[in-house]
């Protein structure tokens, strides 16, 4: 079975505290939004304290075309991806010649050739490195990326497989959109990158994965493509779906892989937002504090879409609060509406 050799993260340079974000939102959304003051507590209720962006806050005060936004995406996505990938390789002393394939996941910008093609030469990987870019899975892509990369690693046990996730959610900001969905996004989403190196003989062992897409749920989450770029589509039903479906789905996943649900000791869960984390704890019967690492990453960095669960995995592994052979699951939900579970043994 493939193992998770290392996980590394990278943040862009522009930190925005939540009070600064709230001040920005008051200036941006209060004009023509009669419910703004009633909705403003959203910025406190999401339990985010800091976020990081690839552009300064002044950038959000001006209008930008989709081509302009996307050009910034290509530039900064490549730089952040390189930082995260180099850190993942350096942490285990792995050379670029050991990497046989690169999986790249993102949903907040578009590039053809995809970012991974450029990253190959930035990192000094072989020109014969296999490329697997995956676009459109949103928040679930970090988990799905590990799952697909691990499946590939099983086919090539003598090679290392590199997963890179990058999201620049800030660049999708729609200045003229006064909707509640855009206000929530402004309070929650952020930029970041992470990389995972799989293969070898040390680190948590990936046991298997399980994917689900539920019917008639396309409208829960996604993008609308408008003249100024990607406009967020976000439903308030996500916590409800978590409460109604998550535990049963996770038990199905365990049964399909011959694992015992009650044996799971560690939950590495993409937070979505604080209400989603509350729903996870309720669905799983976890005591308060059972998802501390997820809450800490949400507080410190915001929701970085696919990248977030990899930040949580990095902190979980660095914390070392687990025993050998304990069972864990890494899970994320995203557009589709979908869930992805990756089971690992410490």
mmCIF file of C-alpha atoms in Angstrom, residues 139 268-273 277 294 308-309 330-333:
data_model
loop_
_atom_site.group_PDB
_atom_site.id
_atom_site.type_symbol
_atom_site.label_atom_id
_atom_site.label_comp_id
_atom_site.label_asym_id
_atom_site.label_seq_id
_atom_site.Cartn_x
_atom_site.Cartn_y
_atom_site.Cartn_z
ATOM 1 C CA UNK A 139 -13.491 21.654 -1.851
ATOM 2 C CA UNK A 268 -9.236 14.846 9.167
ATOM 3 C CA UNK A 269 -12.206 16.782 7.783
ATOM 4 C CA UNK A 270 -12.480 19.735 5.427
ATOM 5 C CA UNK A 271 -14.282 22.376 7.495
ATOM 6 C CA UNK A 272 -16.338 24.212 4.884
ATOM 7 C CA UNK A 273 -17.315 26.618 7.643
ATOM 8 C CA UNK A 277 -17.973 21.517 11.482
ATOM 9 C CA UNK A 294 -9.969 21.550 11.413
ATOM 10 C CA UNK A 308 -7.737 23.212 3.324
ATOM 11 C CA UNK A 309 -7.928 19.514 4.152
ATOM 12 C CA UNK A 330 -9.559 12.177 5.568
ATOM 13 C CA UNK A 331 -12.834 13.469 4.121
ATOM 14 C CA UNK A 332 -14.071 16.414 2.099
ATOM 15 C CA UNK A 333 -17.315 17.365 0.398
#
